[in-house]
CSV table of C-alpha atoms and ligand atoms in Angstrom, one decimal:
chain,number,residue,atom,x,y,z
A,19,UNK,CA,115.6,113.7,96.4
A,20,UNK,CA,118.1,114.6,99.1
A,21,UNK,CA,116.3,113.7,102.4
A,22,UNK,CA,116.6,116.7,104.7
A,23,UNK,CA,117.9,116.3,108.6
A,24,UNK,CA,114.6,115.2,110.2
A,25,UNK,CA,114.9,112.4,113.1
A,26,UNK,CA,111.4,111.3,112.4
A,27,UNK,CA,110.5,109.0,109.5
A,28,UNK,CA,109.5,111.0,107.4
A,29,UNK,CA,108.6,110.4,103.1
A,30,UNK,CA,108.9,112.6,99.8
A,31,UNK,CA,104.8,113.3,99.9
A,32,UNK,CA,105.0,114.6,103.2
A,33,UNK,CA,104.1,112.2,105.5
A,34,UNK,CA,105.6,111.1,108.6
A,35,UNK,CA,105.2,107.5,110.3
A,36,UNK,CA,104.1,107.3,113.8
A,37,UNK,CA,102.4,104.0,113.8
A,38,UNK,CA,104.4,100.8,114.0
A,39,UNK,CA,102.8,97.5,113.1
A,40,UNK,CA,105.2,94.3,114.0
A,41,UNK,CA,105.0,91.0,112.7
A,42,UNK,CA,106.0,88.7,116.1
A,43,UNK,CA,106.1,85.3,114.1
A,44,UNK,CA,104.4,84.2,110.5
A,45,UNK,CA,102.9,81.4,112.1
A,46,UNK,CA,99.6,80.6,112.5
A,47,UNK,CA,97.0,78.0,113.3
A,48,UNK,CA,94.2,78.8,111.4
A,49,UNK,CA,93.8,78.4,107.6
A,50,UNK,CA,92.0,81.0,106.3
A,51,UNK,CA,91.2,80.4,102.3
A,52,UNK,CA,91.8,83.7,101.4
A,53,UNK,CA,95.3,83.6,103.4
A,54,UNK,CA,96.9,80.5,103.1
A,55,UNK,CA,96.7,77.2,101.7
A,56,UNK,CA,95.4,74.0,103.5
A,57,UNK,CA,98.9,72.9,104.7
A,58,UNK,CA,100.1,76.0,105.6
A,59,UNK,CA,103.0,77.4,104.4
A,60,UNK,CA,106.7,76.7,105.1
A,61,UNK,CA,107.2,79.0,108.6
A,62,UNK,CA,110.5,80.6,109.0
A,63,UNK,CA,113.4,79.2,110.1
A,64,UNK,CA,113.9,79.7,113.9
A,65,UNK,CA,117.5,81.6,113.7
A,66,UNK,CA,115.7,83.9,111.0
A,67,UNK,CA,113.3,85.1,113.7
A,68,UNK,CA,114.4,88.2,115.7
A,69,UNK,CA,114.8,87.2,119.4
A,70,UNK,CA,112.9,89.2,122.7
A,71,UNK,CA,116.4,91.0,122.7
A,72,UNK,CA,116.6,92.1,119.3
A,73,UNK,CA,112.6,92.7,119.1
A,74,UNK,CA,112.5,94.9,121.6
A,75,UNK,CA,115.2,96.7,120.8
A,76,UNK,CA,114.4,97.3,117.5
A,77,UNK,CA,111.3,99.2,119.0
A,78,UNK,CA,113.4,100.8,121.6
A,79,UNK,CA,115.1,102.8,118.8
A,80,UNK,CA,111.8,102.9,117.2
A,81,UNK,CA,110.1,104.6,119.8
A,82,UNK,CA,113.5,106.7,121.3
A,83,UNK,CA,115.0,107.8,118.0
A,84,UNK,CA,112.3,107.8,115.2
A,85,UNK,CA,108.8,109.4,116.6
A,86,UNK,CA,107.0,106.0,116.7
A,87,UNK,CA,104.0,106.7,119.6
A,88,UNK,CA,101.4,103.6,118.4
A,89,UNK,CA,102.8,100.1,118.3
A,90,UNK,CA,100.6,97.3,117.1
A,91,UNK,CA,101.7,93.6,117.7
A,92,UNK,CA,100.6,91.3,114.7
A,93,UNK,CA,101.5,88.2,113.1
A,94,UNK,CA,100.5,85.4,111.6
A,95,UNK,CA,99.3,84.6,115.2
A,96,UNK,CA,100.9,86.9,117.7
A,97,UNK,CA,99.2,84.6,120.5
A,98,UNK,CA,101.7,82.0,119.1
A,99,UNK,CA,104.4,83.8,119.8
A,100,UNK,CA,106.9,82.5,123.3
A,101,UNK,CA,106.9,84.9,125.7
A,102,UNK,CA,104.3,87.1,124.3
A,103,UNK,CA,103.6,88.6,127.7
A,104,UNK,CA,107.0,89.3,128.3
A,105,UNK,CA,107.3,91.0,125.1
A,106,UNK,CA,104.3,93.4,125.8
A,107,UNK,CA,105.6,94.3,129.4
A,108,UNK,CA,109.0,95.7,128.1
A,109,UNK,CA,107.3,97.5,125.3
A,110,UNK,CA,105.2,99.1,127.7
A,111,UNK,CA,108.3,100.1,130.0
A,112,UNK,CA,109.5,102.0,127.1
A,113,UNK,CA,109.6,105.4,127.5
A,114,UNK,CA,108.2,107.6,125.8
A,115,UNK,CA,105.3,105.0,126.5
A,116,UNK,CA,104.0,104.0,123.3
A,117,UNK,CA,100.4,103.3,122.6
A,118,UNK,CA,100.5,99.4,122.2
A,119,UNK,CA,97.6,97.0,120.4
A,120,UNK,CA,97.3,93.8,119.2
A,121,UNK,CA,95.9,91.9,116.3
A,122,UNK,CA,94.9,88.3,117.0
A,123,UNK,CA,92.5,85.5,115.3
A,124,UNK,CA,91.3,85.1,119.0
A,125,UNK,CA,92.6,81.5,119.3
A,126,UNK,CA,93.4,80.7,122.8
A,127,UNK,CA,92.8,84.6,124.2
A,128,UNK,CA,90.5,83.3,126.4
A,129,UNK,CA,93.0,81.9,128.7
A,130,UNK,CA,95.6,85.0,128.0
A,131,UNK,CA,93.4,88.0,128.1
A,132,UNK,CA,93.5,89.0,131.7
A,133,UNK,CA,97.5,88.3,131.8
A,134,UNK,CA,98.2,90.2,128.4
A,135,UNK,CA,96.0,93.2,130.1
A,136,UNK,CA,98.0,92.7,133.7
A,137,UNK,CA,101.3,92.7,130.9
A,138,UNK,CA,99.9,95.9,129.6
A,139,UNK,CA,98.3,95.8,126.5
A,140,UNK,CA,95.0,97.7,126.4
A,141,UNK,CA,94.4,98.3,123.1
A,142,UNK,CA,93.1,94.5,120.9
A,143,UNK,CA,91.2,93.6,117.3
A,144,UNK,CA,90.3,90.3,116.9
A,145,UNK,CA,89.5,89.1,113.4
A,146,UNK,CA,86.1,87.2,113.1
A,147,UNK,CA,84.4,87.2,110.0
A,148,UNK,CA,81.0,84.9,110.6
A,149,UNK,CA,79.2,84.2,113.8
A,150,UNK,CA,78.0,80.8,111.7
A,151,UNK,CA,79.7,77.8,113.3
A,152,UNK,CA,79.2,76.4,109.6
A,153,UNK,CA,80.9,79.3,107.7
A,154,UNK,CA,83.7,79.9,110.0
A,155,UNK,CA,84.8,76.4,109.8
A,156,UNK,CA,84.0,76.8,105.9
A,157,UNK,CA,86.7,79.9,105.7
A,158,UNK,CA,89.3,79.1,108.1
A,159,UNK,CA,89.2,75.1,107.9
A,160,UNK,CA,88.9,74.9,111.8
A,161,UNK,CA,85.6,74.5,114.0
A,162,UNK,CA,87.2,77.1,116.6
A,163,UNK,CA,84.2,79.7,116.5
A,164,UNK,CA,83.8,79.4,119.8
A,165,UNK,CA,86.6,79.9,120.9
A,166,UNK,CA,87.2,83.2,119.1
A,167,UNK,CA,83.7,84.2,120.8
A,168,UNK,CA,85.1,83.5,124.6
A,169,UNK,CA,87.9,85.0,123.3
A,170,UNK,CA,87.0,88.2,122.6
A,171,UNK,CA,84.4,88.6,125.4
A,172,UNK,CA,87.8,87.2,128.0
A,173,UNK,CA,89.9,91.1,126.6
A,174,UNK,CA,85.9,92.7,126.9
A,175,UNK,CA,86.0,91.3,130.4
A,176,UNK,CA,90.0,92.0,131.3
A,177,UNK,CA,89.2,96.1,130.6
A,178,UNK,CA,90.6,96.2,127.2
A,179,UNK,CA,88.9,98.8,125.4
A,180,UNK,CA,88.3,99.3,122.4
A,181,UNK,CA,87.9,95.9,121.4
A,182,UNK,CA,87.3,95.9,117.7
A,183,UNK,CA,86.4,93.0,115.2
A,184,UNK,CA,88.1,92.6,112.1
A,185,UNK,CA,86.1,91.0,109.5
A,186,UNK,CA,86.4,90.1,105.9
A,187,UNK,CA,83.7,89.7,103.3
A,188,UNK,CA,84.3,87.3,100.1
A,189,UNK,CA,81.5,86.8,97.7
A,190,UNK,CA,80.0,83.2,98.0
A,191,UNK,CA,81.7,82.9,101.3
A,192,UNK,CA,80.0,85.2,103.6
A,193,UNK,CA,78.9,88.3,102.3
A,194,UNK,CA,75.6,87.6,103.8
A,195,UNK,CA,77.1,87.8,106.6
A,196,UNK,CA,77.5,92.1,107.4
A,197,UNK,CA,74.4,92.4,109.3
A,198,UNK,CA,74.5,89.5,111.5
A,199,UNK,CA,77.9,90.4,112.1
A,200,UNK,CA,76.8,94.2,113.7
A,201,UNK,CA,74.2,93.0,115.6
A,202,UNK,CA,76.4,91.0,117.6
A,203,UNK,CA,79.1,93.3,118.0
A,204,UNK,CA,76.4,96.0,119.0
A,205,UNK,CA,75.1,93.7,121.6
A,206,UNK,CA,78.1,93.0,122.9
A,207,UNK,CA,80.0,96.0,122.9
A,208,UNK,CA,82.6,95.5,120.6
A,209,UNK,CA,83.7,97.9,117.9
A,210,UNK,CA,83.4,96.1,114.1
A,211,UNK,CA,85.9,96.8,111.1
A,212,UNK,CA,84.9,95.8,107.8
A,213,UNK,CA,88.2,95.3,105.6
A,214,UNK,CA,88.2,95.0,102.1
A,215,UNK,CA,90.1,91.8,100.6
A,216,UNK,CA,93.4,93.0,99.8
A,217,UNK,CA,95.7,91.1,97.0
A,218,UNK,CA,98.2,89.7,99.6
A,219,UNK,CA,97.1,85.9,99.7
A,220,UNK,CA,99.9,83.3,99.3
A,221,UNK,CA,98.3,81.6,96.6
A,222,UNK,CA,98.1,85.2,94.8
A,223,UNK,CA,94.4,84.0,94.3
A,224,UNK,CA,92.8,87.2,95.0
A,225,UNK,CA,90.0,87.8,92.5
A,226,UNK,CA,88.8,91.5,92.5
A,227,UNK,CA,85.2,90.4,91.5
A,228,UNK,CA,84.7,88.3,94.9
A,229,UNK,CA,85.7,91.0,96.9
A,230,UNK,CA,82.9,92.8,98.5
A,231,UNK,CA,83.8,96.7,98.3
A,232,UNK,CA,82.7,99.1,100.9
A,233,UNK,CA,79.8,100.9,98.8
A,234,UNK,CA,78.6,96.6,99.0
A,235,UNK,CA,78.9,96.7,102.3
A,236,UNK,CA,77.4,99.7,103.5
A,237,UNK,CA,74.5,99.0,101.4
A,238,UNK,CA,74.1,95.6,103.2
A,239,UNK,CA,73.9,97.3,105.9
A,240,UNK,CA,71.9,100.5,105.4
A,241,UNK,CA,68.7,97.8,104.4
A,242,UNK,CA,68.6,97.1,108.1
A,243,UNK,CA,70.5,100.2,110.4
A,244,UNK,CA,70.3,104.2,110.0
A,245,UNK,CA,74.1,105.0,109.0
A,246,UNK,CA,75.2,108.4,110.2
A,247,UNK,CA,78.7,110.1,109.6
A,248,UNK,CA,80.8,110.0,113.0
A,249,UNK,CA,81.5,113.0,114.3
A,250,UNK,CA,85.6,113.1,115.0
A,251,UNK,CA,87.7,113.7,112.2
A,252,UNK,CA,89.3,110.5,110.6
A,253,UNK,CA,92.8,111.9,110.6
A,254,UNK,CA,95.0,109.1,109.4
A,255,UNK,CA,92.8,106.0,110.8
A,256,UNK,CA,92.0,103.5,108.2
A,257,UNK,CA,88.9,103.2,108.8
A,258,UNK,CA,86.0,105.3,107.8
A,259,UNK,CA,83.4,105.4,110.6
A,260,UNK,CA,79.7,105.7,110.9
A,261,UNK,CA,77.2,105.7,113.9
A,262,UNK,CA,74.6,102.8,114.1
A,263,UNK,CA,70.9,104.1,114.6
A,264,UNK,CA,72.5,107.5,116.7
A,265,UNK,CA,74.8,105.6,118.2
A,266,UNK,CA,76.7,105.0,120.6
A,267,UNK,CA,77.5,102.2,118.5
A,268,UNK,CA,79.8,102.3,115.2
A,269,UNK,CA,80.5,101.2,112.3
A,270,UNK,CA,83.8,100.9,110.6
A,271,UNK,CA,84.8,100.2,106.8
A,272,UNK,CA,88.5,100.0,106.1
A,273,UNK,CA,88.6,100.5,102.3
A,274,UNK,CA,91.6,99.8,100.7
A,275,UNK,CA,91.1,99.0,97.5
A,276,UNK,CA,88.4,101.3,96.1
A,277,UNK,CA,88.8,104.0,98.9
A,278,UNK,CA,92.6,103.9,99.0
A,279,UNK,CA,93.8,106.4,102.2
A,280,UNK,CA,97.5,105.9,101.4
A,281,UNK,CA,98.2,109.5,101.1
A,282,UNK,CA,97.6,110.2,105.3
A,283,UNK,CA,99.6,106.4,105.8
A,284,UNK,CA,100.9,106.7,109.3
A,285,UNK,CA,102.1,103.6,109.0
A,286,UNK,CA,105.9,101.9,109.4
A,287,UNK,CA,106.2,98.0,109.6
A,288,UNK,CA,108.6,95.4,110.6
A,289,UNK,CA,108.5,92.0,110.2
A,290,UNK,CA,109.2,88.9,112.3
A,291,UNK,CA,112.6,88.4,110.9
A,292,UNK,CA,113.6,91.9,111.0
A,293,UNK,CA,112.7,93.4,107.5
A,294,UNK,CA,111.2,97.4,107.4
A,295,UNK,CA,108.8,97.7,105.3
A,296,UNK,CA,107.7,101.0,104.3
A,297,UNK,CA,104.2,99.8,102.9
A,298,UNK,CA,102.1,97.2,102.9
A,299,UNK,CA,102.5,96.3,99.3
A,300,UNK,CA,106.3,97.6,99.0
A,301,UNK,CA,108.7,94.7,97.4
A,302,UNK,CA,111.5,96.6,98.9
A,303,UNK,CA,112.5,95.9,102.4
A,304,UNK,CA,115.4,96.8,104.8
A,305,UNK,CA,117.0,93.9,106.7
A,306,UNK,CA,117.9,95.4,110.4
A,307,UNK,CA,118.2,92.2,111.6
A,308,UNK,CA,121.4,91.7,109.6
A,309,UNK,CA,122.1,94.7,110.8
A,310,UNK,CA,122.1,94.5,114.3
A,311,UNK,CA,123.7,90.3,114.2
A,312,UNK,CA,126.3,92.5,112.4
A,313,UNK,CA,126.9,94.7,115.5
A,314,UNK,CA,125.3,98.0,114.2
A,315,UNK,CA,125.0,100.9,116.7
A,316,UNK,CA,121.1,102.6,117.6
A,317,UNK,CA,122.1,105.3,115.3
A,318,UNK,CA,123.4,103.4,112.4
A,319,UNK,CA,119.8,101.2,112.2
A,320,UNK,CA,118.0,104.0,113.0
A,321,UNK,CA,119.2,105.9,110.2
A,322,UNK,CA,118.5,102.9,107.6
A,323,UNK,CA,115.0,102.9,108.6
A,324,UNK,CA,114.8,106.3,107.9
A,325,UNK,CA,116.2,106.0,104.5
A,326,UNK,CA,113.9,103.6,104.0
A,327,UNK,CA,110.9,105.3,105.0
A,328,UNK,CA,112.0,108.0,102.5
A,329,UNK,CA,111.9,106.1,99.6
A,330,UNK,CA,108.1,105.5,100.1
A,331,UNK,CA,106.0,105.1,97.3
A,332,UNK,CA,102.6,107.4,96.9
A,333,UNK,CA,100.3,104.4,97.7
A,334,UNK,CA,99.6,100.5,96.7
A,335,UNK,CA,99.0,100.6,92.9
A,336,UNK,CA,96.6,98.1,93.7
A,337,UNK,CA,94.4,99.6,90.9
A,338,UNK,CA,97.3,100.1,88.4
A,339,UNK,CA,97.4,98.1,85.0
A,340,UNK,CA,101.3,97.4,86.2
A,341,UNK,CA,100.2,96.2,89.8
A,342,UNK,CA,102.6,93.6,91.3
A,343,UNK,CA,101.4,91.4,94.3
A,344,UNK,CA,104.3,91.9,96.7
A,345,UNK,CA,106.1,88.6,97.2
A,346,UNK,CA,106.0,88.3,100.7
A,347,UNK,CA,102.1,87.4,102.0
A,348,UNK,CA,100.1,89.2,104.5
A,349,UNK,CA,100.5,86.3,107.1
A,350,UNK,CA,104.1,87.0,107.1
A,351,UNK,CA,103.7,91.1,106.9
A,352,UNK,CA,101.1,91.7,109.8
A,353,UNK,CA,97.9,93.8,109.4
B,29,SF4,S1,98.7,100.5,101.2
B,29,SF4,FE1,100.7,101.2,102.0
B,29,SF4,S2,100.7,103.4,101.7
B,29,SF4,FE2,98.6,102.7,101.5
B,29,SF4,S3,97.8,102.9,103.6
B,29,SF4,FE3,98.5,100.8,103.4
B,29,SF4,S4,100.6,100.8,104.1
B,29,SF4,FE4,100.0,102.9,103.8
């Protein structure tokens, strides 16, 4: 279909994407079972990494030329990223200003929190998805639970708000864990997220009968909390939100798989070494960086990602007979 004069990055089904999710680097230092493999995987190359330069240019255009207002910096580990701080001041110069947030494992925030909030960045989820010491070592091979608990209560502390948890339930992992999981965040003021386990491992292990769904979890957790619709209108948030005993608390299930929300996607994506992505699970992607090494103008990179945008499929197939895992895992995608 002919794609009709429209700066904004816009798709056949009528959507348009406003939200920008970017992958700073595909490294990480935690070894989640359902993510990666013991030993990691084989990071990319450092010349295959877009620089500061060509990052933030990148969302320059983004943000100047394409309609992009929310910006969310992810990984791997974006706190392993050089010059992270750096990065999130010049995003926040841009102008229009862009709503900018961050999605961390909460590794080492402790010590960044207050200078990543001075940089700008008031907007953070922090994936946690125990508060065992036993089970968090037990999913992500590291005793760093602790950590991730200072962590989050160092951005709490710095004025970030909202600060959300991320969490993931696996059965025979920690699906037990839901309820003990709320209770902390409700005592401690942060805003929880289940996700369901999406097929983007990068063993391509993912077992549709060990992930928890959210009819699962929200029957966990109605045995112990009154659940009550929220009241604002979901619009194209991923998550689907309830109030905890009348509030103010919340509640949040982001569910993918059996719940899909694909047709009000907001969301455009580029990775750490420069590849647009026009879904989550899409196997086709638009090199920029090429582009741009190749002396591209604004306009000329601007108008790939638009045609790539276009080309958007309805939604993930995730429940399709035909369903491909896309090649390229989360950990080098970005949530
Ligand atoms: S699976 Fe793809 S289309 Fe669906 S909500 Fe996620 S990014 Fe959007």
């Amino acid at each position: 279909m002919p794609r009709p004069e429209n700066p904004q990055l816009i798709d056949t089904f009528g959507r348009v994407a406003t939200d920008l999710r970017v992958s700073l680097t595909d490294r990480c230092n935690l070894r989640c079972t359902y993510c990666m493999p013991a030993e990691g995987l084989d990071w990319m190359p450092g010349e295959q990494v877009l620089s500061d330069d060509e990052l933030v240019r990148l969302m320059r255009i983004a943000v100047e030329q394409l309609g992009v207002t929310d910006i969310r910096l992810t990984g791997g580990e974006p706190l392993l990223r050089p010059g992270l701080e750096d990065i999130v001041a010049r995003v926040t110069a841009l102008s229009p200003r862009p709503r900018l947030s961050m999605t961390t494992n909460g590794i080492g925030l402790a010590k960044r929190a207050a200078g990543l909030a001075a940089a700008g960045l008031n907007r953070i989820n922090v994936s946690l998805d125990t508060v065992d010491p036993e089970t968090f070592l037990k999913i992500t091979r590291r005793d760093r639970l602790s950590h991730v608990v200072a962590g989050l209560a160092a951005a709490r502390d710095a004025g970030m708000t909202p600060v959300k948890v991320n969490a993931v339930l696996i059965r025979g992992l920690n699906e037990t864990e839901a309820v003990p999981l709320l209770k902390f965040c409700l005592a401690e003021g942060y805003h929880l997220r289940f996700i369901e386990q999406m097929p983007l491992d990068a063993q391509h292990g993912w077992n549709r009968g060990e992930m928890i769904t959210a009819a699962g979890i929200l029957e966990m957790l109605e045995a112990e909390f009154t659940l009550t619709p929220f009241p604002a209108a979901r619009g194209g948030a991923p998550a689907e939100r309830w109030l905890v005993d009348g509030g103010p608390g919340d509640v949040g299930v982001i569910a993918s798989v059996t719940r899909p929300f694909c047709a009000a996607c907001e969301r455009t994506r580029l990775t750490a070494d420069g590849a647009v992505r026009s879904c989550l699970f899409s196997n086709d992607e638009t090199d920029l960086r090429s582009l741009a090494r190749a002396g591209a103008r604004d306009e000329e990179i601007a108008d790939a990602w638009r045609a790539t945008m276009w080309g958007k499929l309805a939604g993930h197939e995730i429940n399709d007979a035909g369903f491909a895992q896309p090649i390229r895992p989360m950990s080098a995608i970005g949530g």
